[in-house]
Amino acid sequence: MKKLVKWFAAVAVVGALAGCVSRTAPIETVQSPVATGHTEAQVRNAILKAGLNRQWIMTDAGPGVIKGRQQARDHTANVLIQYSANSYLIKYDGSTNLMAEGGQIHKNYNRWVHNLDKDIQISLSSAVQQ
């Protein structure tokens, strides 16, 4: 019986350690092409619309660049989105409380960025249909 308890305790410790390690992932940069027939203004509007839908705070940062900020409780992610009529690029630009270190970050960051990308693509596809 003691061996069984020790074995379960060891499995619980290993599981807890594995859970801590798997909370981070490599910081991803999203680069997406834009289908032909879009203008730079349509791409900009799609990015702003998608950010609004996902509750990102979006601000213009110059020609072809938008800064985005996502805040969830005490966690903050900042991105730079460079765009043209042909493509856009979502790059990491800093964070707070997301365990960013050595090219790694809390995996929620990548989920937030991929959801933003998906919504930009949806917004662009609906802009073509209009």
mmCIF file of C-alpha atoms in Angstrom:
data_model
loop_
_atom_site.group_PDB
_atom_site.id
_atom_site.type_symbol
_atom_site.label_atom_id
_atom_site.label_comp_id
_atom_site.label_asym_id
_atom_site.label_seq_id
_atom_site.Cartn_x
_atom_site.Cartn_y
_atom_site.Cartn_z
ATOM 1 C CA MET A 1 0.000 0.000 0.000
ATOM 2 C CA LYS A 2 2.860 2.394 0.818
ATOM 3 C CA LYS A 3 4.414 1.730 -2.588
ATOM 4 C CA LEU A 4 1.139 2.611 -4.270
ATOM 5 C CA VAL A 5 0.855 5.907 -2.365
ATOM 6 C CA LYS A 6 4.477 6.810 -3.209
ATOM 7 C CA TRP A 7 3.876 5.942 -6.857
ATOM 8 C CA PHE A 8 0.766 8.181 -7.037
ATOM 9 C CA ALA A 9 2.636 11.001 -5.293
ATOM 10 C CA ALA A 10 5.483 10.767 -7.807
ATOM 11 C CA VAL A 11 3.030 10.825 -10.728
ATOM 12 C CA ALA A 12 1.269 13.874 -9.224
ATOM 13 C CA VAL A 13 4.583 15.769 -8.874
ATOM 14 C CA VAL A 14 5.640 14.952 -12.433
ATOM 15 C CA GLY A 15 2.204 15.988 -13.720
ATOM 16 C CA ALA A 16 2.349 19.283 -11.839
ATOM 17 C CA LEU A 17 5.812 20.047 -13.214
ATOM 18 C CA ALA A 18 4.732 19.201 -16.752
ATOM 19 C CA GLY A 19 1.742 21.522 -16.370
ATOM 20 C CA CYS A 20 4.003 24.430 -15.398
ATOM 21 C CA VAL A 21 6.304 23.939 -18.354
ATOM 22 C CA SER A 22 3.519 23.618 -20.915
ATOM 23 C CA ARG A 23 2.026 27.033 -20.076
ATOM 24 C CA THR A 24 4.555 28.717 -22.370
ATOM 25 C CA ALA A 25 5.174 28.389 -26.083
ATOM 26 C CA PRO A 26 7.432 30.082 -28.634
ATOM 27 C CA ILE A 27 6.327 33.629 -29.483
ATOM 28 C CA GLU A 28 4.625 33.424 -32.864
ATOM 29 C CA THR A 29 4.650 36.030 -35.599
ATOM 30 C CA VAL A 30 1.666 35.818 -37.921
ATOM 31 C CA GLN A 31 2.141 36.733 -41.563
ATOM 32 C CA SER A 32 -0.926 36.471 -43.786
ATOM 33 C CA PRO A 33 -1.373 37.239 -47.454
ATOM 34 C CA VAL A 34 -4.356 39.305 -48.540
ATOM 35 C CA ALA A 35 -6.381 38.197 -51.548
ATOM 36 C CA THR A 36 -6.080 40.427 -54.572
ATOM 37 C CA GLY A 37 -8.684 43.091 -55.046
ATOM 38 C CA HIS A 38 -8.272 44.733 -51.627
ATOM 39 C CA THR A 39 -6.989 48.218 -51.049
ATOM 40 C CA GLU A 40 -4.693 49.200 -48.211
ATOM 41 C CA ALA A 41 -7.630 51.075 -46.650
ATOM 42 C CA GLN A 42 -9.760 47.906 -46.698
ATOM 43 C CA VAL A 43 -6.980 45.940 -44.987
ATOM 44 C CA ARG A 44 -6.605 48.680 -42.366
ATOM 45 C CA ASN A 45 -10.355 48.695 -41.740
ATOM 46 C CA ALA A 46 -10.442 44.895 -41.473
ATOM 47 C CA ILE A 47 -7.660 44.985 -38.867
ATOM 48 C CA LEU A 48 -9.400 47.696 -36.852
ATOM 49 C CA LYS A 49 -12.764 45.891 -37.057
ATOM 50 C CA ALA A 50 -11.253 42.565 -36.006
ATOM 51 C CA GLY A 51 -9.417 44.232 -33.129
ATOM 52 C CA LEU A 52 -12.610 45.877 -31.932
ATOM 53 C CA ASN A 53 -14.501 42.572 -32.104
ATOM 54 C CA ARG A 54 -11.765 40.886 -30.022
ATOM 55 C CA GLN A 55 -11.533 43.837 -27.592
ATOM 56 C CA TRP A 56 -8.055 44.886 -28.648
ATOM 57 C CA ILE A 57 -7.169 48.560 -28.264
ATOM 58 C CA MET A 58 -5.984 49.595 -31.726
ATOM 59 C CA THR A 59 -4.159 52.827 -32.601
ATOM 60 C CA ASP A 60 -2.551 54.066 -35.800
ATOM 61 C CA ALA A 61 1.233 54.196 -35.511
ATOM 62 C CA GLY A 62 2.082 55.631 -38.900
ATOM 63 C CA PRO A 63 1.511 54.693 -42.521
ATOM 64 C CA GLY A 64 0.901 50.963 -42.811
ATOM 65 C CA VAL A 65 1.303 50.294 -39.069
ATOM 66 C CA ILE A 66 -1.230 49.731 -36.275
ATOM 67 C CA LYS A 67 -0.398 49.127 -32.618
ATOM 68 C CA GLY A 68 -2.644 46.662 -30.825
ATOM 69 C CA ARG A 69 -3.026 46.015 -27.118
ATOM 70 C CA GLN A 70 -4.951 43.194 -25.475
ATOM 71 C CA GLN A 71 -5.588 43.308 -21.748
ATOM 72 C CA ALA A 72 -7.074 40.515 -19.656
ATOM 73 C CA ARG A 73 -7.066 41.139 -15.914
ATOM 74 C CA ASP A 74 -3.421 41.974 -15.092
ATOM 75 C CA HIS A 75 -2.042 40.478 -18.331
ATOM 76 C CA THR A 76 -1.215 42.715 -21.289
ATOM 77 C CA ALA A 77 0.009 41.873 -24.788
ATOM 78 C CA ASN A 78 1.236 44.471 -27.286
ATOM 79 C CA VAL A 79 1.605 43.864 -31.016
ATOM 80 C CA LEU A 80 2.654 45.828 -34.077
ATOM 81 C CA ILE A 81 0.639 45.104 -37.198
ATOM 82 C CA GLN A 82 2.319 46.101 -40.445
ATOM 83 C CA TYR A 83 -0.038 45.990 -43.410
ATOM 84 C CA SER A 84 -0.351 46.696 -47.109
ATOM 85 C CA ALA A 85 -2.890 45.837 -49.787
ATOM 86 C CA ASN A 86 -1.076 42.499 -50.265
ATOM 87 C CA SER A 87 -0.379 41.208 -46.740
ATOM 88 C CA TYR A 88 -0.142 41.945 -43.044
ATOM 89 C CA LEU A 89 2.248 40.933 -40.294
ATOM 90 C CA ILE A 90 1.388 40.691 -36.573
ATOM 91 C CA LYS A 91 4.558 40.956 -34.451
ATOM 92 C CA TYR A 92 5.089 40.764 -30.699
ATOM 93 C CA ASP A 93 5.877 44.185 -29.205
ATOM 94 C CA GLY A 94 5.956 43.541 -25.463
ATOM 95 C CA SER A 95 3.817 42.213 -22.650
ATOM 96 C CA THR A 96 3.106 42.298 -18.950
ATOM 97 C CA ASN A 97 2.644 39.191 -16.778
ATOM 98 C CA LEU A 98 2.735 36.752 -19.703
ATOM 99 C CA MET A 99 5.976 35.000 -18.702
ATOM 100 C CA ALA A 100 7.803 36.321 -21.794
ATOM 101 C CA GLU A 101 11.433 35.265 -21.649
ATOM 102 C CA GLY A 102 13.904 33.752 -24.068
ATOM 103 C CA GLY A 103 11.520 33.740 -27.035
ATOM 104 C CA GLN A 104 8.806 32.017 -24.981
ATOM 105 C CA ILE A 105 5.488 33.446 -23.772
ATOM 106 C CA HIS A 106 2.289 32.252 -22.125
ATOM 107 C CA LYS A 107 0.390 30.288 -24.740
ATOM 108 C CA ASN A 108 -2.659 32.561 -24.363
ATOM 109 C CA TYR A 109 -0.702 35.214 -26.295
ATOM 110 C CA ASN A 110 -0.512 32.986 -29.364
ATOM 111 C CA ARG A 111 -4.213 32.153 -29.033
ATOM 112 C CA TRP A 112 -5.101 35.865 -28.878
ATOM 113 C CA VAL A 113 -2.988 36.634 -31.949
ATOM 114 C CA HIS A 114 -4.375 33.705 -33.957
ATOM 115 C CA ASN A 115 -7.935 34.703 -33.073
ATOM 116 C CA LEU A 116 -7.176 38.258 -34.208
ATOM 117 C CA ASP A 117 -5.737 36.896 -37.475
ATOM 118 C CA LYS A 118 -8.810 34.723 -38.032
ATOM 119 C CA ASP A 119 -11.138 37.686 -37.496
ATOM 120 C CA ILE A 120 -9.083 39.863 -39.870
ATOM 121 C CA GLN A 121 -9.437 37.165 -42.541
ATOM 122 C CA ILE A 122 -13.198 36.971 -41.928
ATOM 123 C CA SER A 123 -13.506 40.735 -42.124
ATOM 124 C CA LEU A 124 -11.522 40.804 -45.373
ATOM 125 C CA SER A 125 -13.672 38.085 -46.909
ATOM 126 C CA SER A 126 -16.845 39.996 -46.058
ATOM 127 C CA ALA A 127 -15.325 43.189 -47.534
ATOM 128 C CA VAL A 128 -14.950 41.393 -50.883
ATOM 129 C CA GLN A 129 -18.608 40.335 -50.877
ATOM 130 C CA GLN A 130 -19.862 43.893 -50.300
#
